[in-house]
Tab-separated table of C-alpha atoms in Angstrom:
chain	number	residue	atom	x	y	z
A	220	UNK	CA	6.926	0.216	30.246
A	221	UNK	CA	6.170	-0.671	26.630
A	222	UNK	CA	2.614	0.341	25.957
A	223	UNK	CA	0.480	-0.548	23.015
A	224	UNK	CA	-2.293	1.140	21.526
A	225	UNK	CA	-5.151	-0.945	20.103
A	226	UNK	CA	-8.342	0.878	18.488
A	227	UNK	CA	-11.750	-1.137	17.994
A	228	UNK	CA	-11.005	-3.195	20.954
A	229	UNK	CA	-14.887	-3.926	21.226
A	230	UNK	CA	-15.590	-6.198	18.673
A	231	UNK	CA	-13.913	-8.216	15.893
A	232	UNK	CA	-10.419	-7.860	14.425
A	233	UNK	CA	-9.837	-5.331	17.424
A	234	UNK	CA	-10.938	-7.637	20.547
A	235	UNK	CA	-9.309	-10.824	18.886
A	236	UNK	CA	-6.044	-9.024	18.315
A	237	UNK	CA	-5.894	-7.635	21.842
A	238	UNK	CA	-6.870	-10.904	23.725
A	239	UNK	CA	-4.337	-12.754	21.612
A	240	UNK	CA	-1.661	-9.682	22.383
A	241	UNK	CA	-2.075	-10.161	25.981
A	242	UNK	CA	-0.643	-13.455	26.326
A	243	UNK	CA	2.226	-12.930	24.218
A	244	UNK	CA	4.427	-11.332	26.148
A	245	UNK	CA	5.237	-8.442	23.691
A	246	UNK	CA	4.343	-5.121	25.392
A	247	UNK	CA	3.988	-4.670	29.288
A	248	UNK	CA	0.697	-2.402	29.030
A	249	UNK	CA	-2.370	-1.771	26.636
A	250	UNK	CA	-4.177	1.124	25.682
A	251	UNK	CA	-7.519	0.050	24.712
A	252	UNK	CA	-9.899	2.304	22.727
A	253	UNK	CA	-13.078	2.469	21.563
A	254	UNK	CA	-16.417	3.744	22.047
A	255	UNK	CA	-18.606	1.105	23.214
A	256	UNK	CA	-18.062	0.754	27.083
A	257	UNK	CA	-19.258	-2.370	27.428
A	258	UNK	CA	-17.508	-3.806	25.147
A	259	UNK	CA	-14.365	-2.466	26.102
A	260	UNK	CA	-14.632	-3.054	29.374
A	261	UNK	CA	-15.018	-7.061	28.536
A	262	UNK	CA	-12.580	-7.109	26.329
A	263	UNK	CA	-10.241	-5.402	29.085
A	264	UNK	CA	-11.330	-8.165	31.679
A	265	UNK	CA	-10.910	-10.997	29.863
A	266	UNK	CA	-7.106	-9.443	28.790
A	267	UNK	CA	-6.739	-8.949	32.732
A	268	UNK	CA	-6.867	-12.880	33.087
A	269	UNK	CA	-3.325	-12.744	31.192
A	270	UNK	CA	-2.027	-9.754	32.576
A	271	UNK	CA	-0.863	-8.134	35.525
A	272	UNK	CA	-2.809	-5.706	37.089
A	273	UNK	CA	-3.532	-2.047	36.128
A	274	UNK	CA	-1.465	-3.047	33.112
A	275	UNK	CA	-4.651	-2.161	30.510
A	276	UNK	CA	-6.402	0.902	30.644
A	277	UNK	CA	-10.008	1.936	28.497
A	278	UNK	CA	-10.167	5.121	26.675
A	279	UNK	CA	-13.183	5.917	25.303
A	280	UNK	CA	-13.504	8.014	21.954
A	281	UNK	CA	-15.794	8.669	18.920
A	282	UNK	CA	-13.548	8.187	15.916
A	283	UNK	CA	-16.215	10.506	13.901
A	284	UNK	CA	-14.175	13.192	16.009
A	285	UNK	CA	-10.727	13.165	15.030
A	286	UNK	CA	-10.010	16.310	16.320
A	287	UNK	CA	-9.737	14.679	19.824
A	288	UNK	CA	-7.047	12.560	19.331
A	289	UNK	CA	-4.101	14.569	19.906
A	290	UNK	CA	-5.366	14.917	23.311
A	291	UNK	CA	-6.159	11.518	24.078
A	292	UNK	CA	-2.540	10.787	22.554
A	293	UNK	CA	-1.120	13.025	24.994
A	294	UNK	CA	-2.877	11.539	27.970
A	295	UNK	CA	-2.004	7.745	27.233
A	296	UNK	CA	1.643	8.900	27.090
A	297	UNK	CA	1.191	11.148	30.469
A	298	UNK	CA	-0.418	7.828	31.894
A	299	UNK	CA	1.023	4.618	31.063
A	300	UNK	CA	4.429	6.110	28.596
A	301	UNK	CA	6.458	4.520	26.381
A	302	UNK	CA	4.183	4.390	23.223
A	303	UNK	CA	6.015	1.264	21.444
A	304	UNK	CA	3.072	0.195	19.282
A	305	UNK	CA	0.048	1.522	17.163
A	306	UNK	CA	-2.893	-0.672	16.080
A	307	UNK	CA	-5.159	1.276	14.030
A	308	UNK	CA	-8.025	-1.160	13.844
A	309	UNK	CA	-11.236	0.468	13.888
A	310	UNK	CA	-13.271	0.593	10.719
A	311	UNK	CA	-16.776	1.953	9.233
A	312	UNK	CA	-18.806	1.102	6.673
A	313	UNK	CA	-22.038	2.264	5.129
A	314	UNK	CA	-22.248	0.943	1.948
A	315	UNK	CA	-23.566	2.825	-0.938
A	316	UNK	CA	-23.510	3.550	-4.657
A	317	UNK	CA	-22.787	6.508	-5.841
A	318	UNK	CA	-26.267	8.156	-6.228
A	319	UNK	CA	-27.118	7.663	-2.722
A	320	UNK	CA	-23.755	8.268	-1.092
A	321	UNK	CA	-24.458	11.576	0.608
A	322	UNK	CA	-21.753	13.454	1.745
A	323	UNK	CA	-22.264	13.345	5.617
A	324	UNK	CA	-21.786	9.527	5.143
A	325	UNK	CA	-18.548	9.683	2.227
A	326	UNK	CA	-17.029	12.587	5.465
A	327	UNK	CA	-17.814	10.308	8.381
A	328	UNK	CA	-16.001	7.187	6.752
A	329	UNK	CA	-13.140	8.947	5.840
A	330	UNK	CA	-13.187	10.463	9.502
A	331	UNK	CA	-13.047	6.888	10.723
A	332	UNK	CA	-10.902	4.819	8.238
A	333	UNK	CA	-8.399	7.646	7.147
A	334	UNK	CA	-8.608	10.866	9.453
A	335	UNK	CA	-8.640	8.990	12.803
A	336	UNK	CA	-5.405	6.570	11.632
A	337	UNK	CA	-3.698	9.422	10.357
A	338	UNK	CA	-4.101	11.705	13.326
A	339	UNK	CA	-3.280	8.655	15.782
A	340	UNK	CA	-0.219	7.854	13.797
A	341	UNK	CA	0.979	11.467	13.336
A	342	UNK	CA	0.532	12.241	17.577
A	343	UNK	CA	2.640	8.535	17.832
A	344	UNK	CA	5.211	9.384	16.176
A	345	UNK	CA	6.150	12.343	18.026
A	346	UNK	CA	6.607	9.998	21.028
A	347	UNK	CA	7.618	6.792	18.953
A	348	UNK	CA	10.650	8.387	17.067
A	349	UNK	CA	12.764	8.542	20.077
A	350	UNK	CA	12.887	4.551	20.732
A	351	UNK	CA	11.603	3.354	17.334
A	352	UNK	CA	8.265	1.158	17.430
A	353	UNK	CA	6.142	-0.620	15.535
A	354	UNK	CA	2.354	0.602	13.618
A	355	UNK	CA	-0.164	-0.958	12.253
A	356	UNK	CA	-3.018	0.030	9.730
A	357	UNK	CA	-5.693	-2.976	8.950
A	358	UNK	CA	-7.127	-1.898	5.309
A	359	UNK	CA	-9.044	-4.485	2.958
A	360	UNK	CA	-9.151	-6.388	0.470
A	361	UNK	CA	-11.740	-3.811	-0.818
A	362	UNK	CA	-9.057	-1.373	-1.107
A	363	UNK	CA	-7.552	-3.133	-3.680
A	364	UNK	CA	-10.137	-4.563	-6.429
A	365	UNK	CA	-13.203	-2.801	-7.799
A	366	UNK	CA	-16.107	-2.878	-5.113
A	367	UNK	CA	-19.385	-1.261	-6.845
A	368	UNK	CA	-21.601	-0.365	-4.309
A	369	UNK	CA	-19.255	0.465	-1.623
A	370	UNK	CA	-17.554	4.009	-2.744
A	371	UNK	CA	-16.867	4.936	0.684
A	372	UNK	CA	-15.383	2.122	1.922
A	373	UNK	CA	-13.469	0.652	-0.480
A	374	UNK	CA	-11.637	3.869	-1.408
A	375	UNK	CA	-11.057	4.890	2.216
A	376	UNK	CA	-9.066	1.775	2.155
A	377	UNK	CA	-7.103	2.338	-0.676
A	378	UNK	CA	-5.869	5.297	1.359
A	379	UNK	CA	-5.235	3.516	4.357
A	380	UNK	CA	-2.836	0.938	1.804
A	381	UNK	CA	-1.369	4.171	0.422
A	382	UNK	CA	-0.510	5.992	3.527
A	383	UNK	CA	1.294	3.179	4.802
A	384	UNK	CA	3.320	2.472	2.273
A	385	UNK	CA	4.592	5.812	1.955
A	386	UNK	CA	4.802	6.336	6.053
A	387	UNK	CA	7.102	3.244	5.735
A	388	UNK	CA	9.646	5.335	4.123
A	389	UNK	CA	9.556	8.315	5.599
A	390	UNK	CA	9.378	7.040	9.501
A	391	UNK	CA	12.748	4.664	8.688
A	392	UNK	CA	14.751	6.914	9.861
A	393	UNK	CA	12.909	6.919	13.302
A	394	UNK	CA	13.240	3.086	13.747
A	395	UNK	CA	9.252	2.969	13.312
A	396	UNK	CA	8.032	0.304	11.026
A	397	UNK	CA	4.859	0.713	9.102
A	398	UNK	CA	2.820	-2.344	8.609
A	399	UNK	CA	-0.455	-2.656	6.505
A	400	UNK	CA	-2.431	-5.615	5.953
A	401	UNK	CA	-5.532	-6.129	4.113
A	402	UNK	CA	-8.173	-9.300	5.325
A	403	UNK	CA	-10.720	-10.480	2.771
A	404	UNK	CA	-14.176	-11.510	4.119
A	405	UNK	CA	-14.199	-11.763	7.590
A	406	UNK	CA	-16.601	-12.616	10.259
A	407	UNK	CA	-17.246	-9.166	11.824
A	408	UNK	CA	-19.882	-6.428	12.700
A	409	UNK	CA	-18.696	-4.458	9.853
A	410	UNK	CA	-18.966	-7.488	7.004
A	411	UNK	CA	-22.140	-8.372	8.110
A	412	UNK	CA	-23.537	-4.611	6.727
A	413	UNK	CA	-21.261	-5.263	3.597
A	414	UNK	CA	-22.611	-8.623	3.258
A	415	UNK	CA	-25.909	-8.815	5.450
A	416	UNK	CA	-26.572	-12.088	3.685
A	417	UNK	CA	-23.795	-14.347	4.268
A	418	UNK	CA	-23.508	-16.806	6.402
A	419	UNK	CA	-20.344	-16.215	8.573
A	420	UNK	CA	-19.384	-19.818	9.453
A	421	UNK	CA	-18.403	-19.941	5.898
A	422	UNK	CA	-15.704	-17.351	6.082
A	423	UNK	CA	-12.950	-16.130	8.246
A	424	UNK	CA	-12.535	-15.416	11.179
A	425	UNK	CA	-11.283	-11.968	13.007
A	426	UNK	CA	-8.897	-15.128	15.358
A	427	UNK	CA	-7.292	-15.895	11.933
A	428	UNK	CA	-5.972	-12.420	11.266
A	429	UNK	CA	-5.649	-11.477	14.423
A	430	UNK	CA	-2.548	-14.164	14.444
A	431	UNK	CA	-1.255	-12.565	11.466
A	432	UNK	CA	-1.566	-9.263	12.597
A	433	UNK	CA	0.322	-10.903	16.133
A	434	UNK	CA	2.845	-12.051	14.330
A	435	UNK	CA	3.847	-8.656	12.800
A	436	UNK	CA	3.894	-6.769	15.808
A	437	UNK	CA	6.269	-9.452	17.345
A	438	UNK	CA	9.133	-6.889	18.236
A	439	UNK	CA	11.216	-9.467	16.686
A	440	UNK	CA	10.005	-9.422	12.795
A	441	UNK	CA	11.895	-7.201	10.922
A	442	UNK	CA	11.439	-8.197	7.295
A	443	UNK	CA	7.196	-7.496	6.406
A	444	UNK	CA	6.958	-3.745	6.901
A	445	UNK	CA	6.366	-1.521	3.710
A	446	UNK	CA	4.215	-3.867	1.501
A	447	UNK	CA	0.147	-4.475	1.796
A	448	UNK	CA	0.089	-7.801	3.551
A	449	UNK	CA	-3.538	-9.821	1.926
A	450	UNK	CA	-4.781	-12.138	4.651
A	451	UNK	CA	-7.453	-14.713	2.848
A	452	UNK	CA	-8.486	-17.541	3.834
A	453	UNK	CA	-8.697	-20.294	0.814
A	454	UNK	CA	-12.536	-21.950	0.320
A	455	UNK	CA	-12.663	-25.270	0.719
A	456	UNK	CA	-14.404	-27.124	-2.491
């Protein structure tokens, strides 16, 4: 079995990717995580119409606790094995300046956007290095360019950019490539409290980098790893 893990399955860049992964052919069973049930558990039917059954399983987990994830790690391995892939997805936002950026909210994003990716990739890799395999990181755009307003965020993505590039490196050896792309504006939960105001039929959608991001975790590309892919999508005039 060659299982892939997904985080944020619920919503956005997380759902799109694993719908579209499900009827490609690439990995024989999913992990799915995330913390709304609900959600997950459409997104997991509507992957079962592609899919041979018992071939996705939910696992439900607050990324604010990333203390857990060992754990969890541990179980997907005892249950469905062969961890070949690592989508680290899942994202949080609450943008603030500076002045009222209180440090319960700076902790909690770096729990989610850097902790939680870091723990999920270091408890992978113990299983991964043995076969070689293939992870994942979605950043932003934000990580990249001066964002006022959005401390949290934008520097927990600069991390996320960082760590991957030097992971790339150091997990060669293993046969593990480290992937890292970075969307711009995109239609998701998460813009919409970044951007409450725009209108997002005007932007991109999670579909359009959820190709990109299919495309890279083809077990057959062998040439993107180690850089911060940007994923735009150019404005019509």
């Amino acid at each position: 079995m060659a299982t892939c893990i997904i985080t944020g399955v619920g919503s956005g860049i997380g759902k799109a990717t694993a719908l579209k992964l499900a009827t490609k052919g690439y990995y024989s069973h999913f992990a799915l995580i995330g913390r709304n049930d609900a959600d997950m558990h459409e997104t997991q039917t509507e992957m079962q119409k592609y899919l041979p059954e018992g071939s996705t399983r939910l696992y439900h987990i607050d990324l604010a606790y990333p203390e857990r994830i060992p754990d969890l790690v541990e179980k997907i391995d005892a249950e469905m094995g062969d961890i070949e892939a690592l989508l680290n997805i899942a994202g949080y936002t609450d943008p603030q300046p500076l002045l009222t950026t209180t440090l319960e909210s700076f902790e909690l994003t770096y729990k989610v956007n850097v902790y939680a990716p870091f723990m999920f990739m270091r408890e992978c890799v113990k299983y991964m290095r043995q076969r070689g395999g293939k992870i994942l990181n979605v950043a932003s755009t934000a990580g990249m360019t001066p964002r006022p307003g959005w401390l949290s965020y934008a520097s927990s993505k600069s991390a996320v950019i960082s760590m991957s590039e030097t992971l790339t490196a150091e997990l060669s050896e293993y046969g593990i490539m480290v992937y890292c792309v970075s969307p711009g504006r995109c239609a998701t939960k998460l813009r919409r409290r970044l951007a409450p105001d725009e209108d997002p039929t005007t932007i991109m959608q999670p579909e359009e980098v959820a190709d990109v991001i299919c495309d890279l975790v083809n077990p057959k590309e062998h040439c993107l790893d180690g850089q911060n892919i940007v994923i735009r999508k150019s404005v019509k005039k």
